[in-house]
Short mmCIF file of C-alpha atoms in Angstrom, two decimals:
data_model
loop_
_atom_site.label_atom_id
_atom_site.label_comp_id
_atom_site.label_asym_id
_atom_site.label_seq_id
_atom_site.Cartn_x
_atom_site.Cartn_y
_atom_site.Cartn_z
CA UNK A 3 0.00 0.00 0.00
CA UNK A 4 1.41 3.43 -1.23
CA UNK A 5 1.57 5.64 1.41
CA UNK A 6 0.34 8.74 -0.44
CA UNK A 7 1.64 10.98 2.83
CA UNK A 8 5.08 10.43 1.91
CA UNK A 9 5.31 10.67 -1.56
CA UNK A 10 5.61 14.36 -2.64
CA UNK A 11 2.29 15.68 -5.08
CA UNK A 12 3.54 15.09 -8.52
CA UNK A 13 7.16 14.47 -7.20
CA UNK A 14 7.28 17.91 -7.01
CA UNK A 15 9.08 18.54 -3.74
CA UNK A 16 12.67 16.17 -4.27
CA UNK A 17 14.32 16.00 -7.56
CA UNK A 18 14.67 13.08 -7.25
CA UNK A 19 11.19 11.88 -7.00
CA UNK A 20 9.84 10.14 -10.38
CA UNK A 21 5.83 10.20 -10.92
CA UNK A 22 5.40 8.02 -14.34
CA UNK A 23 1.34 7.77 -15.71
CA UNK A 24 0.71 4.71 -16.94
CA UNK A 25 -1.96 3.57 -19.52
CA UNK A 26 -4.56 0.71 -17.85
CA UNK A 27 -5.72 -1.23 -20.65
CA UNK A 28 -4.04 -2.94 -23.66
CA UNK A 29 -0.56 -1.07 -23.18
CA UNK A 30 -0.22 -1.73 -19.46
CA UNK A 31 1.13 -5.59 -19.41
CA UNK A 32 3.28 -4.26 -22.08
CA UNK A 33 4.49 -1.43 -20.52
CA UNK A 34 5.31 -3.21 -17.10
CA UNK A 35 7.25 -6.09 -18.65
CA UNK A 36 9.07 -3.45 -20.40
CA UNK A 37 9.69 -0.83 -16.64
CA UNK A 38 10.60 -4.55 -15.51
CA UNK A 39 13.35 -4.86 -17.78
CA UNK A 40 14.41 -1.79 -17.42
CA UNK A 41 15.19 -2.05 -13.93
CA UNK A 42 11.95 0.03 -12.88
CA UNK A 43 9.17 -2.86 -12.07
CA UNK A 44 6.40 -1.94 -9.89
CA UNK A 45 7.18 -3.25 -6.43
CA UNK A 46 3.78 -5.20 -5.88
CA UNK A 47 3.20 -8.08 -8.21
CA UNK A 48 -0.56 -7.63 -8.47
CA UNK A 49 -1.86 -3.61 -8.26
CA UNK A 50 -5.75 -4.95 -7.26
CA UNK A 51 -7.59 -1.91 -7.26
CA UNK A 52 -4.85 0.39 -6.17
CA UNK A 53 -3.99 3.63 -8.76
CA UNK A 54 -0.78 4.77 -7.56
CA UNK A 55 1.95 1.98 -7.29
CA UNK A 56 5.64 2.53 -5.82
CA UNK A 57 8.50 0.98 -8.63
CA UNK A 58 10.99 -1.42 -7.16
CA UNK A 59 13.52 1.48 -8.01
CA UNK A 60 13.51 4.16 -5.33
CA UNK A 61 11.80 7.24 -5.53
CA UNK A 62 9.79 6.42 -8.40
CA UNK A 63 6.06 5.60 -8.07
CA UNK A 64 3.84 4.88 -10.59
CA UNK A 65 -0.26 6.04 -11.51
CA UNK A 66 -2.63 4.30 -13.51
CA UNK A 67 -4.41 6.17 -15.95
CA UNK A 68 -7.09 6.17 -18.96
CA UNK A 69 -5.26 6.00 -21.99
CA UNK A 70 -6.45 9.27 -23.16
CA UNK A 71 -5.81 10.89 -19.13
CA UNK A 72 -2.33 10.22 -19.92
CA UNK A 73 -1.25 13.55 -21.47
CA UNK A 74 -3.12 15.68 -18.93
CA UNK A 75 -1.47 14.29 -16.40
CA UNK A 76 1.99 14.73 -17.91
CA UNK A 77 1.11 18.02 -19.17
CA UNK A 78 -0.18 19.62 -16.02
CA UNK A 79 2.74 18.16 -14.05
CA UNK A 80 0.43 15.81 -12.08
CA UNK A 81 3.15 13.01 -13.44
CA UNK A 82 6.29 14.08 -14.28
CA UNK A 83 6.74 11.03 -17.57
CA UNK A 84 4.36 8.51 -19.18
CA UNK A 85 3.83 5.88 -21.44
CA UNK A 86 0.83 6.25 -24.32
CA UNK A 87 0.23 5.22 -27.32
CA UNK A 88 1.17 7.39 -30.55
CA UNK A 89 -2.38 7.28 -31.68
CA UNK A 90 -3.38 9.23 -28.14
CA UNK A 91 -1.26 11.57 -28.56
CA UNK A 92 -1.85 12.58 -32.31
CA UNK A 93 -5.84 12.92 -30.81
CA UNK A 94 -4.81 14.90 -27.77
CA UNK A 95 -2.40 17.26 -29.45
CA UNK A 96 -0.84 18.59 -25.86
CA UNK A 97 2.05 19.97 -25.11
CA UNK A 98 4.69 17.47 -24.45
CA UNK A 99 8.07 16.20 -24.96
CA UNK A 100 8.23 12.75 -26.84
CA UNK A 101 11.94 11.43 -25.87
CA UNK A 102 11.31 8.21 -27.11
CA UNK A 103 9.81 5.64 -28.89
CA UNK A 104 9.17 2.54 -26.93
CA UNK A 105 9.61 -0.76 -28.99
CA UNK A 106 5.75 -2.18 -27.93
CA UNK A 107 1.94 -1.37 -28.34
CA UNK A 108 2.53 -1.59 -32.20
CA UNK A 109 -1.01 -1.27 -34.20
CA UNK A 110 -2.50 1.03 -36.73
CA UNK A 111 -4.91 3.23 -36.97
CA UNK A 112 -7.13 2.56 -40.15
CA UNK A 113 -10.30 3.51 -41.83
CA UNK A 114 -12.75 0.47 -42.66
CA UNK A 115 -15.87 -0.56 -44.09
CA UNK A 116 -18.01 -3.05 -45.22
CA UNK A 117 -16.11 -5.63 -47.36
CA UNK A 118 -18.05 -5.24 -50.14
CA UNK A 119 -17.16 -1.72 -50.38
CA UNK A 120 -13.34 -2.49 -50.06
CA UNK A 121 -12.51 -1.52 -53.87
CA UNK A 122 -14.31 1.72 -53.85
CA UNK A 123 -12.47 4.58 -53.56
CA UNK A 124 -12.80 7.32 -50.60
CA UNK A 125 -13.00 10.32 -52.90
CA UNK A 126 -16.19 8.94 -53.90
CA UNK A 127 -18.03 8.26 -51.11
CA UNK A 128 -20.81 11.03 -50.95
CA UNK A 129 -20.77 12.57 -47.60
CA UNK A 130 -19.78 9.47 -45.36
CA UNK A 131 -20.61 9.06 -41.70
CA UNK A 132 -17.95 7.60 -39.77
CA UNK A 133 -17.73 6.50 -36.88
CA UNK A 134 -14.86 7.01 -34.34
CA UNK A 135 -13.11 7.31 -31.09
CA UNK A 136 -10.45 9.64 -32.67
CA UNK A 137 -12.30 12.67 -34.13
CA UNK A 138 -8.85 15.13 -34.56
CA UNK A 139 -7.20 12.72 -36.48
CA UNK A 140 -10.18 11.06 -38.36
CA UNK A 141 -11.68 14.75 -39.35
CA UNK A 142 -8.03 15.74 -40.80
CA UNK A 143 -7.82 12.61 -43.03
CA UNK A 144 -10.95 12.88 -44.85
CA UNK A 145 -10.78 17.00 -44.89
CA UNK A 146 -6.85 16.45 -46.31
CA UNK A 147 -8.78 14.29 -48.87
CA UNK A 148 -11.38 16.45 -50.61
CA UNK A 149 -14.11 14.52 -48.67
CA UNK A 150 -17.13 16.17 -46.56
CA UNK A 151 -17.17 13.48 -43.76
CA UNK A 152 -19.82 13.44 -40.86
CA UNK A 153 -17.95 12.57 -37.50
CA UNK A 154 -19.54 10.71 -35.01
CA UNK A 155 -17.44 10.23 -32.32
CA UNK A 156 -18.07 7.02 -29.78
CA UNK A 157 -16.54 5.86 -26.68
CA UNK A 158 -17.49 2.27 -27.31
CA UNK A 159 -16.96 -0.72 -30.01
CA UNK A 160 -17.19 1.00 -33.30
CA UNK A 161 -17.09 -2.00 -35.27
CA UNK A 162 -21.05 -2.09 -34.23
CA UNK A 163 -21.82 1.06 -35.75
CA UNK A 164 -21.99 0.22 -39.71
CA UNK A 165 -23.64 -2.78 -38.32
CA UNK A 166 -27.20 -1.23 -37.28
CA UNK A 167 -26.90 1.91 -39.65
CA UNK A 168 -25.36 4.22 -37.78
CA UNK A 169 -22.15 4.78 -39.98
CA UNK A 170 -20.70 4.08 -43.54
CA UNK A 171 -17.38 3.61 -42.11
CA UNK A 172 -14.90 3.61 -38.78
CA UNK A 173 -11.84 4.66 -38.15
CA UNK A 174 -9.86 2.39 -35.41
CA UNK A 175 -6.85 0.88 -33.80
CA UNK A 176 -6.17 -2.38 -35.45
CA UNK A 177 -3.89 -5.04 -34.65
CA UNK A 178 -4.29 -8.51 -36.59
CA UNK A 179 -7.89 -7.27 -38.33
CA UNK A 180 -9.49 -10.24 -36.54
CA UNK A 181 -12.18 -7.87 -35.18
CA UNK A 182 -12.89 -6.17 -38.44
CA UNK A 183 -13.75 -9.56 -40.29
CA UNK A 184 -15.44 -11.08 -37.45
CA UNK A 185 -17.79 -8.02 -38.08
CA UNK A 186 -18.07 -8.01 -41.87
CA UNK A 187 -15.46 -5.08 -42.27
CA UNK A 188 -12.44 -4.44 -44.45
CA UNK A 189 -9.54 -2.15 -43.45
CA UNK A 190 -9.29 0.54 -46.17
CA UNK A 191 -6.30 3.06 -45.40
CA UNK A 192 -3.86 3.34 -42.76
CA UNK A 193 -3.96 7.17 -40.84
CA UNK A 194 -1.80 6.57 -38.13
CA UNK A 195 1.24 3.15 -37.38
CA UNK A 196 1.24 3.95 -33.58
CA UNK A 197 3.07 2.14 -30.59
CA UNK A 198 3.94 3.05 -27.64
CA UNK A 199 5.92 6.22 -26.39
CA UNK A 200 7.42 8.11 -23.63
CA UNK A 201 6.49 11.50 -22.67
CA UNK A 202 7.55 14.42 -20.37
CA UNK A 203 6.34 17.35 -18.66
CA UNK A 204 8.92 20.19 -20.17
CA UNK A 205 9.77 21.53 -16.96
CA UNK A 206 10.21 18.21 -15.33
CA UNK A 207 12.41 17.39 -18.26
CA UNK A 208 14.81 20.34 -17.01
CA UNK A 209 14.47 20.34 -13.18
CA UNK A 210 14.78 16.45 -13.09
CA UNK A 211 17.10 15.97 -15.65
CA UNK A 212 19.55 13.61 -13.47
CA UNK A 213 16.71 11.47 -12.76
CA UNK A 214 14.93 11.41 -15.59
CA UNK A 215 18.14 11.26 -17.92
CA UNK A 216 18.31 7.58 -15.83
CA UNK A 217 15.46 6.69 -16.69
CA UNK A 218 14.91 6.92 -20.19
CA UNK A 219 18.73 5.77 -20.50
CA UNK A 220 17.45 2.88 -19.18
CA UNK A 221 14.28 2.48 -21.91
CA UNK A 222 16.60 3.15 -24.47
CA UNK A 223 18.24 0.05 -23.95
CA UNK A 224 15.28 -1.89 -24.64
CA UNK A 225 16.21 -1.17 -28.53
CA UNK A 226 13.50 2.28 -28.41
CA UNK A 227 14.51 5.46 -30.70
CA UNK A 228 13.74 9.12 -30.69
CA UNK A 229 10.39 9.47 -31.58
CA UNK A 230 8.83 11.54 -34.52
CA UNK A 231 6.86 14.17 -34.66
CA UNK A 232 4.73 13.17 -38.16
CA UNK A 233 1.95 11.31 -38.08
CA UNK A 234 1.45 9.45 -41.59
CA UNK A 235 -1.64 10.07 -42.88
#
């Protein structure tokens, strides 16, 4: 149990002090096997129902996050690092430092449709309602393409949506595509390869730098790079 009492508000108070937001959901088993490796595991084996979580390093604690609460907490300097996925970012557009790219949470961001509507091309699809959990990013593609799309922007499956009517087409992570054809669907164009990366608070990045320098030495050696700052669209 994290005793909340004696770990500075966002690290804030010791320089030393390292609060990291992690992702909950398909990144986070990823993500810890990788802080394992790294020398930076979380202390207790099994979190339960627990958000924040020391690391077995010292002076480094760890909070579990939505995927898309990741950047707000890095931003505002709640957490002073954290680990999301490219795709989040791209959405979020805040204002972060991305020191690296972390080799895991590879999958794509695609546009799809019906199967029988694979060979069609997008320019002609009249006014298309699609369906997404990424509005930024989905918006920019079609607008960047000549097309007048209708967003609508869900929190849930959107693989559902051309199902009952609701949209022409989605835009969503995919990984093997297993989802897609289990649901009649085709992926159509890539917007977005994401995986995972690390991001900092800017003025963490300066009045940290010992400690955070460690740390991301210490990702880099899982094989990561720099990461970019262009999304592919």
């Amino acid at each position: 149990m994290v005793d909340l009492a004696q770990r500075p508000a966002g690290g804030r108070a010791d320089p030393n002090h390292l609060v990291v937001a992690l992702p909950k959901g398909r990144l986070l088993e990823e993500a810890r096997a990788g802080l394992e490796q790294a020398g930076y595991g979380l202390r207790d084996g099994d979190s339960g129902r627990q958000l924040v979580l020391p690391s077995a390093a010292p002076h480094v604690y760890y909070v579990l996050a939505k995927p898309a609460d990741v950047p707000v907490y890095v931003e505002y300097g709640a957490c002073d690092l954290g680990i999301a996925g490219l795709d989040v970012l791209r959405e979020a557009q805040r204002d972060l430092l991305e020191p690296l790219l972390l080799p895991f949470g590879h999958c794509r961001l695609a546009v799809a449709g019906p199967i029988e509507r694979a060979d069609r091309p997008l320019r002609l699809e009249p006014n298309p309602r699609v369906a997404t959990k990424f509005p930024r990013l989905t918006e920019a593609f079609f607008r960047q393409r000549g097309v007048s799309a209708e967003i609508i922007e869900l929190s849930g499956s959107v693989e559902l949506a051309p199902l009952v009517d609701l949209a022409d087409l989605v835009v969503d992570l995919v990984q093997s595509g297993q989802t897609l054809a289990a649901n009649g669907l085709a992926e159509l164009r890539v917007i977005l390869h994401s995986q995972a990366v690390l991001v900092a608070n800017r003025a963490a990045w300066r009045l940290k730098a010992p400690a955070i320098g460690a740390f991301v030495a210490s990702l880099r050696d899982l094989g990561s790079g720099r990461a970019s700052g262009q999304s592919e669209a």
